[in-house]
mmCIF file of C-alpha atoms and ligand atoms in Angstrom:
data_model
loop_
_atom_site.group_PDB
_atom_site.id
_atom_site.type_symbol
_atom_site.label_atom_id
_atom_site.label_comp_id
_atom_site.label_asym_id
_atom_site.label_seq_id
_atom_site.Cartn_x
_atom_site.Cartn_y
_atom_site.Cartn_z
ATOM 1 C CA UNK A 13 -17.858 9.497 -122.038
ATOM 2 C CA UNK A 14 -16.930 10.510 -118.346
ATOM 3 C CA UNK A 15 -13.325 9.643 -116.847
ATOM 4 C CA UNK A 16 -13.417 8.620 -113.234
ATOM 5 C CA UNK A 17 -9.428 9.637 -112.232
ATOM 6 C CA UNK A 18 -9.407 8.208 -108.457
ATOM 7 C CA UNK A 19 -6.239 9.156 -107.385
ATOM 8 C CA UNK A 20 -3.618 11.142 -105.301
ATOM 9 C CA UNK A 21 -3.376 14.373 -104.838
ATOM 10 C CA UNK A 22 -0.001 16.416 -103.036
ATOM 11 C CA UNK A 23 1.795 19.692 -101.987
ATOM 12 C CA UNK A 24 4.651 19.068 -103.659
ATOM 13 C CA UNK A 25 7.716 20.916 -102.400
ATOM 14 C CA UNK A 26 10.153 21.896 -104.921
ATOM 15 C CA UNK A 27 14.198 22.497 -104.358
ATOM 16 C CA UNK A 28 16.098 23.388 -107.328
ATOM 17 C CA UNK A 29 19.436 22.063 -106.558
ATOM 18 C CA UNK A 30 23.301 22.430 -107.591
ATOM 19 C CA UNK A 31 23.382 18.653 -107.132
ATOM 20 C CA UNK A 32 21.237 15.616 -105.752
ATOM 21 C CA UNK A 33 21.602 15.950 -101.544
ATOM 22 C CA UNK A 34 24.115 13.341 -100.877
ATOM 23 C CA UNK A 35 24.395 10.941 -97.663
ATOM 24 C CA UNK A 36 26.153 13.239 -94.170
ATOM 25 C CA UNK A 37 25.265 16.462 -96.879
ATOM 26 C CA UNK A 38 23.749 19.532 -95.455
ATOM 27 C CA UNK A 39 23.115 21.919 -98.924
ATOM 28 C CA UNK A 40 20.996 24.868 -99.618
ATOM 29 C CA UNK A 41 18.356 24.674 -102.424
ATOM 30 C CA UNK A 42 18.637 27.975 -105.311
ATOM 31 C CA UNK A 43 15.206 28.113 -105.443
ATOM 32 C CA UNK A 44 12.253 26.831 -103.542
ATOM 33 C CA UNK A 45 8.171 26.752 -104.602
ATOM 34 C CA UNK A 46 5.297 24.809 -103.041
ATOM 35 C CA UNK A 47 3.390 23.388 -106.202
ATOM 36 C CA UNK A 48 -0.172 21.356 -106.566
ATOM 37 C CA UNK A 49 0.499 18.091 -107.573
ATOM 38 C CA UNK A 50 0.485 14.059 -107.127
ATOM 39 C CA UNK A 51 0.464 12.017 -109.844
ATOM 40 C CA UNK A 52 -3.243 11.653 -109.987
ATOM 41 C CA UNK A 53 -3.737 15.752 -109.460
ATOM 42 C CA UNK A 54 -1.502 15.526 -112.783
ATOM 43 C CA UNK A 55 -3.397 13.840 -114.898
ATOM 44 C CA UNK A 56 -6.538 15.136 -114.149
ATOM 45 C CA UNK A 57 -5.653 18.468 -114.766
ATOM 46 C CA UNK A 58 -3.959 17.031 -118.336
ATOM 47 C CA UNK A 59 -7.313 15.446 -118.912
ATOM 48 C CA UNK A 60 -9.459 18.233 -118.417
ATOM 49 C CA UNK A 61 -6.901 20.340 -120.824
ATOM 50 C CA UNK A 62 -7.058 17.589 -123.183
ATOM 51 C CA UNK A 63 -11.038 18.088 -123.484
ATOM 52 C CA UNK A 64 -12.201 14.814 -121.685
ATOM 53 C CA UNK A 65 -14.812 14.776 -118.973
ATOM 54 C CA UNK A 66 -12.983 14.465 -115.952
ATOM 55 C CA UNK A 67 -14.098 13.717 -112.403
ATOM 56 C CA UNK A 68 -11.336 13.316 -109.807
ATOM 57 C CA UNK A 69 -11.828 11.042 -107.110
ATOM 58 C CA UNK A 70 -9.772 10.863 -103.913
ATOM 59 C CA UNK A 71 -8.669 12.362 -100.232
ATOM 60 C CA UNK A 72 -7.252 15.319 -98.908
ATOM 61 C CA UNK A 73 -6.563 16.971 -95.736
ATOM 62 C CA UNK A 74 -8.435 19.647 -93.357
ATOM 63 C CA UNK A 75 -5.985 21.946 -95.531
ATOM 64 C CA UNK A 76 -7.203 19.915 -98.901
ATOM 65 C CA UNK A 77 -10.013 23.062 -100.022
ATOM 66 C CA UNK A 78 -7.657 24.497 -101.978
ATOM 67 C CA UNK A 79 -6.797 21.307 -104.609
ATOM 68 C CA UNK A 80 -10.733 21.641 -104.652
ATOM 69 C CA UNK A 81 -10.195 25.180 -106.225
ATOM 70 C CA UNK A 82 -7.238 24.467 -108.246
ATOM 71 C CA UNK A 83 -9.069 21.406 -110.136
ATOM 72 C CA UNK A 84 -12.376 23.138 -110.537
ATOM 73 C CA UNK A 85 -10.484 26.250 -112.096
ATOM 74 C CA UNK A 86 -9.393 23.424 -114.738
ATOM 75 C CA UNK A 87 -13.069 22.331 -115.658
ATOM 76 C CA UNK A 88 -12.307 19.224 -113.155
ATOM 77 C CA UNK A 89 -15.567 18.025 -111.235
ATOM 78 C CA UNK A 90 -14.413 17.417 -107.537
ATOM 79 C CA UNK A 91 -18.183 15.697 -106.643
ATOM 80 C CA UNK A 92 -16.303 12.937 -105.215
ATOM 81 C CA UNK A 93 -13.439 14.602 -103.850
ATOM 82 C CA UNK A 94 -13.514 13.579 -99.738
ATOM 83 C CA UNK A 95 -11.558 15.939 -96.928
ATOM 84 C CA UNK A 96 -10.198 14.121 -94.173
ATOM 85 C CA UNK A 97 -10.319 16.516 -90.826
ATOM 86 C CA UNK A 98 -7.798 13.781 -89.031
ATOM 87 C CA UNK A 99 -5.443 13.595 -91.953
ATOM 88 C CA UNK A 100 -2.760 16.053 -93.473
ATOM 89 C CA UNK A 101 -2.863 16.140 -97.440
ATOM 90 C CA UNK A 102 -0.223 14.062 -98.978
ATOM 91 C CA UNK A 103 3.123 15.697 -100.176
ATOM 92 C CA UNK A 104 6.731 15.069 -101.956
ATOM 93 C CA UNK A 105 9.753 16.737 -101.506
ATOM 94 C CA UNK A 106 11.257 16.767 -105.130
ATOM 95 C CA UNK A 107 14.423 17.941 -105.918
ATOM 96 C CA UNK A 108 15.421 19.311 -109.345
ATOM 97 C CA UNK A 109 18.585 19.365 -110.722
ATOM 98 C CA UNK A 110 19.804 19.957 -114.418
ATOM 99 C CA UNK A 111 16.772 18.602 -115.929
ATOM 100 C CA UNK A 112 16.244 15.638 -113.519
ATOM 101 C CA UNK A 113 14.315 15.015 -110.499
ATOM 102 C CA UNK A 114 14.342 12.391 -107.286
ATOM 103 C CA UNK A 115 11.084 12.490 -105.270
ATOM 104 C CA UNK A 116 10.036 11.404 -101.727
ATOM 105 C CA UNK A 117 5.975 10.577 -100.980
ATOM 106 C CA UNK A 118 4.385 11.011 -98.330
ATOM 107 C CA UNK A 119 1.331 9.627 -98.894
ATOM 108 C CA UNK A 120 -1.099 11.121 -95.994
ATOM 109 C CA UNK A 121 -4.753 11.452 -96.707
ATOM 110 C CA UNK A 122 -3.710 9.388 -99.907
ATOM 111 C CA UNK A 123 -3.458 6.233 -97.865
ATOM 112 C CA UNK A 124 -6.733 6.675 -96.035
ATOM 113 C CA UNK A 125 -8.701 6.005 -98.807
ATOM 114 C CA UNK A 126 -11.034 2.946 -97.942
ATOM 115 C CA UNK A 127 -13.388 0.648 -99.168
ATOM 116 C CA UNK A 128 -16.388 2.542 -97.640
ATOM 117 C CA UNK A 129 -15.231 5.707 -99.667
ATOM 118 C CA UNK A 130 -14.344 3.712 -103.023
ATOM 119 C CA UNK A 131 -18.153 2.273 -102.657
ATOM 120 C CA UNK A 132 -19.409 5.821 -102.452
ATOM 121 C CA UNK A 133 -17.764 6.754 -105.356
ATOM 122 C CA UNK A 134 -18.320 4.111 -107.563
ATOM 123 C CA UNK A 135 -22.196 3.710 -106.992
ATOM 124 C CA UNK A 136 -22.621 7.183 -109.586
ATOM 125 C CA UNK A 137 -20.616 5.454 -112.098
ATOM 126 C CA UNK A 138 -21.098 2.352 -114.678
ATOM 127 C CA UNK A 139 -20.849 0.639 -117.974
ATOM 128 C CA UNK A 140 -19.118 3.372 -120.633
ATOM 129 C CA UNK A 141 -17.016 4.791 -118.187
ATOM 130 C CA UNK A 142 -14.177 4.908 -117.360
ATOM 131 C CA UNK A 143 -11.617 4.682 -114.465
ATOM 132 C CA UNK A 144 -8.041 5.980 -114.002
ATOM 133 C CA UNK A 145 -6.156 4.991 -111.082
ATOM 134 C CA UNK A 146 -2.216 4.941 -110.324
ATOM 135 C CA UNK A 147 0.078 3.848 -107.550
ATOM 136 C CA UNK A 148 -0.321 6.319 -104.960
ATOM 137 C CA UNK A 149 -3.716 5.870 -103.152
ATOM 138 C CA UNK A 150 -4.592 3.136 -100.993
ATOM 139 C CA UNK A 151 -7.921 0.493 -101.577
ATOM 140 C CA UNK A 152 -6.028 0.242 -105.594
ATOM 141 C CA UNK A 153 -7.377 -3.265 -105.621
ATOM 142 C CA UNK A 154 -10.970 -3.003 -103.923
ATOM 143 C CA UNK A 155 -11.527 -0.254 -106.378
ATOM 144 C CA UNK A 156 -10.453 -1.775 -109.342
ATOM 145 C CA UNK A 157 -12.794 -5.235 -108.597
ATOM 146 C CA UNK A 158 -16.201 -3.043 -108.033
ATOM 147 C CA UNK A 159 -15.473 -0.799 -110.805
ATOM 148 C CA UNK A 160 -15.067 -4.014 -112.936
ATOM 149 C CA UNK A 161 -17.877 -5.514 -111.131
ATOM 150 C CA UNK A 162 -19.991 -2.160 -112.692
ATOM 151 C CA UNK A 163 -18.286 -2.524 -115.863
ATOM 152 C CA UNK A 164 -15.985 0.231 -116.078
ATOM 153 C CA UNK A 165 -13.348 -0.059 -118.709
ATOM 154 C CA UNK A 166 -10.184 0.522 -116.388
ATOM 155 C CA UNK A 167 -6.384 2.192 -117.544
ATOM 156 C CA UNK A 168 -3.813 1.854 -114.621
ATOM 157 C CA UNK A 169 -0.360 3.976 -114.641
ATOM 158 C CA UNK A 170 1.882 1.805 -112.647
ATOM 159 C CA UNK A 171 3.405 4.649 -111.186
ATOM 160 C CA UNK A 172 5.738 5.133 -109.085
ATOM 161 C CA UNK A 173 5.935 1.077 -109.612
ATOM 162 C CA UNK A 174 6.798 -1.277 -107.040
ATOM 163 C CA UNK A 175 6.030 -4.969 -105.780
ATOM 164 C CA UNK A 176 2.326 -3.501 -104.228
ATOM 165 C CA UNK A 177 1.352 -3.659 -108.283
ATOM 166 C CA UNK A 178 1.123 -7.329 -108.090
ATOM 167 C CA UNK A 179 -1.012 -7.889 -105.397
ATOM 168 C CA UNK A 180 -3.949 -5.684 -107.732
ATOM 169 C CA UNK A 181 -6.095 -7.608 -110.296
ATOM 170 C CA UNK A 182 -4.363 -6.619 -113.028
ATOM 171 C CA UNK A 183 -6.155 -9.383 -115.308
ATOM 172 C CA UNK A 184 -9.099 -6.758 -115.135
ATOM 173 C CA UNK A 185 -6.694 -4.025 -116.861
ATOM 174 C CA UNK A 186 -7.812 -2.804 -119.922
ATOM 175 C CA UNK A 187 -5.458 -0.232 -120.931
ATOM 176 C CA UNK A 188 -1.462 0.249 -118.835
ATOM 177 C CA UNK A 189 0.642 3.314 -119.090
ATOM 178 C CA UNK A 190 4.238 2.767 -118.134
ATOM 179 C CA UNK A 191 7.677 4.416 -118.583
ATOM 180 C CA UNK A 192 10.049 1.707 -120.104
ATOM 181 C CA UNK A 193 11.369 1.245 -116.384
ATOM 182 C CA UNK A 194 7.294 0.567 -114.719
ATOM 183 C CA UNK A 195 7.412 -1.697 -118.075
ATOM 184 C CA UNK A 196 10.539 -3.796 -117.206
ATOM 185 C CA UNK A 197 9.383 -4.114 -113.913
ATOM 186 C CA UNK A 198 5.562 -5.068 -114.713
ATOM 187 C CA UNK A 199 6.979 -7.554 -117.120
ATOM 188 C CA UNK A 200 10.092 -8.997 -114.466
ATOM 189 C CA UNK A 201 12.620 -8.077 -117.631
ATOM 190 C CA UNK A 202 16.255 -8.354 -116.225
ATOM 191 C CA UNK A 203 17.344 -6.261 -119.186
ATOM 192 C CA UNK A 204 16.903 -2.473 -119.909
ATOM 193 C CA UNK A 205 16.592 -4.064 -123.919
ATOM 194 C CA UNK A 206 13.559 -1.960 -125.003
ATOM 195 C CA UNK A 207 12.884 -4.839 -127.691
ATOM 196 C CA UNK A 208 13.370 -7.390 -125.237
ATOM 197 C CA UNK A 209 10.597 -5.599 -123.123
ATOM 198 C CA UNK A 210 7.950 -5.030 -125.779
ATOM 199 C CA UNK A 211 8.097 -8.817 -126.445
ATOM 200 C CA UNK A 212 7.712 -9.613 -122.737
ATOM 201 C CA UNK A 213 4.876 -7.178 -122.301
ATOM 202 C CA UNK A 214 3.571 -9.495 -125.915
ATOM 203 C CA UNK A 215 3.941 -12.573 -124.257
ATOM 204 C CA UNK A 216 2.437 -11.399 -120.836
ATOM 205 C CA UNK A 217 -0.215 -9.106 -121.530
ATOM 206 C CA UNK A 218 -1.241 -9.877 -125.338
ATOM 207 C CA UNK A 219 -4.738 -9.453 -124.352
ATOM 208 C CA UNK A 220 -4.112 -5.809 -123.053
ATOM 209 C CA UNK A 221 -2.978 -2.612 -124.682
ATOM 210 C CA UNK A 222 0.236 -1.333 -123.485
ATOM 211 C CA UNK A 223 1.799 1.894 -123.896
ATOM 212 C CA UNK A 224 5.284 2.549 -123.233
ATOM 213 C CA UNK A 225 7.073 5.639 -123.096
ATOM 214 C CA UNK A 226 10.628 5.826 -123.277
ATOM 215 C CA UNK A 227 12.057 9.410 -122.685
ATOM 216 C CA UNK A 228 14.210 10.080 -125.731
ATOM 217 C CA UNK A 229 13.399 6.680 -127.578
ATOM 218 C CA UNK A 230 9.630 8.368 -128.090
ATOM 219 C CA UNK A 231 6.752 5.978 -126.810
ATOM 220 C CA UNK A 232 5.045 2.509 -127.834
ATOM 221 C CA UNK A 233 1.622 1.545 -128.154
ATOM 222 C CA UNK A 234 1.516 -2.518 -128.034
ATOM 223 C CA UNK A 235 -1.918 -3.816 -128.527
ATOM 224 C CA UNK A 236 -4.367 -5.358 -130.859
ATOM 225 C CA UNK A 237 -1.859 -7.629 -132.592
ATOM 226 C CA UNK A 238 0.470 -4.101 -133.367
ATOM 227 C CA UNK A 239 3.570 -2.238 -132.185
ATOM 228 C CA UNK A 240 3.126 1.513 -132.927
ATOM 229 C CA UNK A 241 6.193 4.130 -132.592
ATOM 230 C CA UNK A 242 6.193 7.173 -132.411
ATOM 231 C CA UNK A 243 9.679 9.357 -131.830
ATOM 232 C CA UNK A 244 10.033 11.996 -129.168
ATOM 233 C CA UNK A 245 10.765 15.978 -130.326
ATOM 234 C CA UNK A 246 14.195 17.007 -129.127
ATOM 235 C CA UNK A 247 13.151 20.006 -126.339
ATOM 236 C CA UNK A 248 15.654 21.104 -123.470
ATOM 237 C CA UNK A 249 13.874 19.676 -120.562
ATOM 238 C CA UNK A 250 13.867 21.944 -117.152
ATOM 239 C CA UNK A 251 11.803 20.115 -114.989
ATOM 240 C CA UNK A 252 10.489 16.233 -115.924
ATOM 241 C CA UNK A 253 8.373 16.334 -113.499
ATOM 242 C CA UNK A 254 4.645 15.285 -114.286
ATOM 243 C CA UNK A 255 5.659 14.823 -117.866
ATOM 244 C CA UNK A 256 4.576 11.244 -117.240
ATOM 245 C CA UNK A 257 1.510 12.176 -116.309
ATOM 246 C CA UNK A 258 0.967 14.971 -118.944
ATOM 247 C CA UNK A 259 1.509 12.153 -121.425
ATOM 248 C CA UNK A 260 -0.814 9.900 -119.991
ATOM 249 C CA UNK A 261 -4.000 12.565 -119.775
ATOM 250 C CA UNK A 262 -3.492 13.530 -123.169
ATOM 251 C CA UNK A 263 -3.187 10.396 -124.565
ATOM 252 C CA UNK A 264 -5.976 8.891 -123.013
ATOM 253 C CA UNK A 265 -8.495 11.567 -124.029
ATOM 254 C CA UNK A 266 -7.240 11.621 -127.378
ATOM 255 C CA UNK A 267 -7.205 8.050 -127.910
ATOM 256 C CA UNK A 268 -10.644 7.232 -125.611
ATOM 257 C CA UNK A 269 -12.420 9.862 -127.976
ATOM 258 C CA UNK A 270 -11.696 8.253 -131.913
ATOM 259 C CA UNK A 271 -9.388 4.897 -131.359
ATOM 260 C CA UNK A 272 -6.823 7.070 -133.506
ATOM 261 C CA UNK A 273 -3.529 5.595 -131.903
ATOM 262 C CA UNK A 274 -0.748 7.136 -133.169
ATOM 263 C CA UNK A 275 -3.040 10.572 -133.280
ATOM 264 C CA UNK A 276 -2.902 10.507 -129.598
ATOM 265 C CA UNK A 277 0.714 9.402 -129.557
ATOM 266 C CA UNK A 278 1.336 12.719 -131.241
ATOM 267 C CA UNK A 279 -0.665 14.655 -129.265
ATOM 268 C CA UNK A 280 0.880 13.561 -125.884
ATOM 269 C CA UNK A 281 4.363 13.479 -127.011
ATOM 270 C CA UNK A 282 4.123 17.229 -127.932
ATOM 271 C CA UNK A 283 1.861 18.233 -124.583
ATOM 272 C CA UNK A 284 4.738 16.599 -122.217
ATOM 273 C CA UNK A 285 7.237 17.682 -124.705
ATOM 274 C CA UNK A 286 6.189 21.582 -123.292
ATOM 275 C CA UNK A 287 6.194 20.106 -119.714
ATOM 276 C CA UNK A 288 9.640 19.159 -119.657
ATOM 277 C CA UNK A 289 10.189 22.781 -120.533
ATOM 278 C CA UNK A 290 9.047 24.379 -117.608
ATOM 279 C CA UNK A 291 8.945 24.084 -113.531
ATOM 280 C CA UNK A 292 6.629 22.228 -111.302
ATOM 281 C CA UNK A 293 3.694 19.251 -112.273
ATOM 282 C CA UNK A 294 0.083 20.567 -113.078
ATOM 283 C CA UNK A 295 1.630 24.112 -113.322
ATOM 284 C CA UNK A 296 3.634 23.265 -116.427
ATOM 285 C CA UNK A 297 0.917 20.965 -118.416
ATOM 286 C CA UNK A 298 -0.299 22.613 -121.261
ATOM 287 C CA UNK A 299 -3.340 23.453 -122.953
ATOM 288 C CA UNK A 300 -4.267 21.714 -125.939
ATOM 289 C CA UNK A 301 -4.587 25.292 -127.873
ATOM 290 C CA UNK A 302 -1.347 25.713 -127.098
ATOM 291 C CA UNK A 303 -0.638 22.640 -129.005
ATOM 292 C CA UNK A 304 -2.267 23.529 -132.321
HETATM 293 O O1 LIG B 82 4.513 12.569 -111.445
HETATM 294 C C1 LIG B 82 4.887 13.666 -110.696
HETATM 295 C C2 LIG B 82 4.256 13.622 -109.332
HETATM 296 O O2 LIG B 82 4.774 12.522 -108.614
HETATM 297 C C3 LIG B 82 4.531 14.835 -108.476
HETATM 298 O O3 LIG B 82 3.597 15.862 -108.661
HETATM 299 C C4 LIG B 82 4.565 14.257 -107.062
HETATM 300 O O4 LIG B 82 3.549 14.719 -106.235
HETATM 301 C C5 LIG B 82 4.519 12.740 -107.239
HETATM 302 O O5 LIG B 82 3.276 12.222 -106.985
#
């Protein structure tokens, strides 16, 4: 089974900061790195750890030759990876503080992905694959209607989530990933009630599997008629960043590989469990020996 992850890729630049820059503030960082990462990067690099065939799909810059490297290092087949001589690569500026992060996109050669490039792509994929896509790249509903259309299962991570999710098709969803606030907002909840939510995402998307995670409440899988728990391990988090996306890889090549649920709620709850403990996205994503 081969994953098709088309999705963004970014420099992300990385301030560790005494506190969150405030409006009229002019503050220094204590520590600065330029990391690979985008939330698509992420989770293709957390697939390929994971064990799952893995091709990442997307755009880049002139400058983009190095993500190339970076992913193929991880056993990630760039094939279908397109470098855009008119655009720079897309970045965020991410600031860290005390565990927590606030991020700015810019989305660049991310948002230059078109419908002639998402054509070329799909035409080398079909029935028993599988595509991955988030909410960072541009042509998110053309792609998801062909690769239907060529009868690709399809798992969307609403992320970062905002009212551009409802104009995709997401009737042809088979499998959502969400953080309990993507969930409240896929849903229209007007309560942070996590029990509230899971019967909203019931009523609304019974026919889909859902899964939920919820920071220090653990995740949810909601699907097939069952709710499905699993707690999160207490870790002193650094960095949150990509743990999201560490979560998702992991539990999608887990789960895509035997159906075992709450096997592959375990696995990714440990593998972003380590994320959280160190700096940066793909940097900090584990591999899945050291998980064993
Ligand atoms: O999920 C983390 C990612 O979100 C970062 O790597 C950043 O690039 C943004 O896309």
């Amino acid at each position: 089974m081969r994953i098709l992850n088309f999705g963004s890729l970014n420099y992300d630049y990385v301030y560790e900061m005494e506190h969150f820059v405030l409006p009229k503030e002019t503050i220094s960082s204590l520590n600065y790195g330029r990391n690979f990462g985008g939330k698509g990067l992420n989770q293709s690099i957390a697939l390929a750890k994971a064990g799952m065939e893995t091709y990442h799909a997307g755009r880049v810059g002139a400058d983009g030759q190095d993500f190339i490297d970076y992913l193929n290092r991880y056993g990630v087949k760039t094939d279908y990876l397109m470098k855009d001589e008119n655009e720079a690569t897309g970045h965020a500026i991410i600031q860290v503080c005390k565990g927590q992060n606030c991020i700015i996109l810019h989305g660049g050669a991310n948002k230059k992905i078109d419908e002639k490039q998402a054509d070329e792509v799909l035409e080398h994929f079909g029935e028993g694959d599988i595509l991955l896509l988030q909410n960072e790249i541009s042509s998110t509903a053309y792609i998801m209607k062909k690769a239907h259309e060529r009868g690709l299962k399809i798992v969307i991570n609403t992320a970062p989530m905002d009212e551009n999710v409802f104009t995709y098709p997401l009737d042809l969803v088979d499998i959502f990933i969400v953080n309990e606030v993507e969930a409240a907002g896929l849903v229209k909840a007007t309560t942070d009630d996590i029990d509230t939510i899971i019967d909203l995402i019931k009523e609304k998307y019974g026919d889909k599997e859902v899964v939920m995670t919820v920071g220090e409440k653990g995740a949810y899988y909601i699907g097939k008629g069952e709710v499905i728990h699993e707690p999160a391990l207490v870790v002193k988090a650094i960095d949150t960043t990509a743990a999201g996306d560490t979560f998702t890889g992991f539990f999608l090549a887990s789960y895509l590989k035997d159906g075992d649920v709450r096997k592959a709620l375990k696995l990714a709850t440990k593998a972003s469990s380590i994320t959280v403990q160190g700096v940066g996205a793909a940097q900090s994503i584990p591999d899945i020996k050291d998980l064993q």
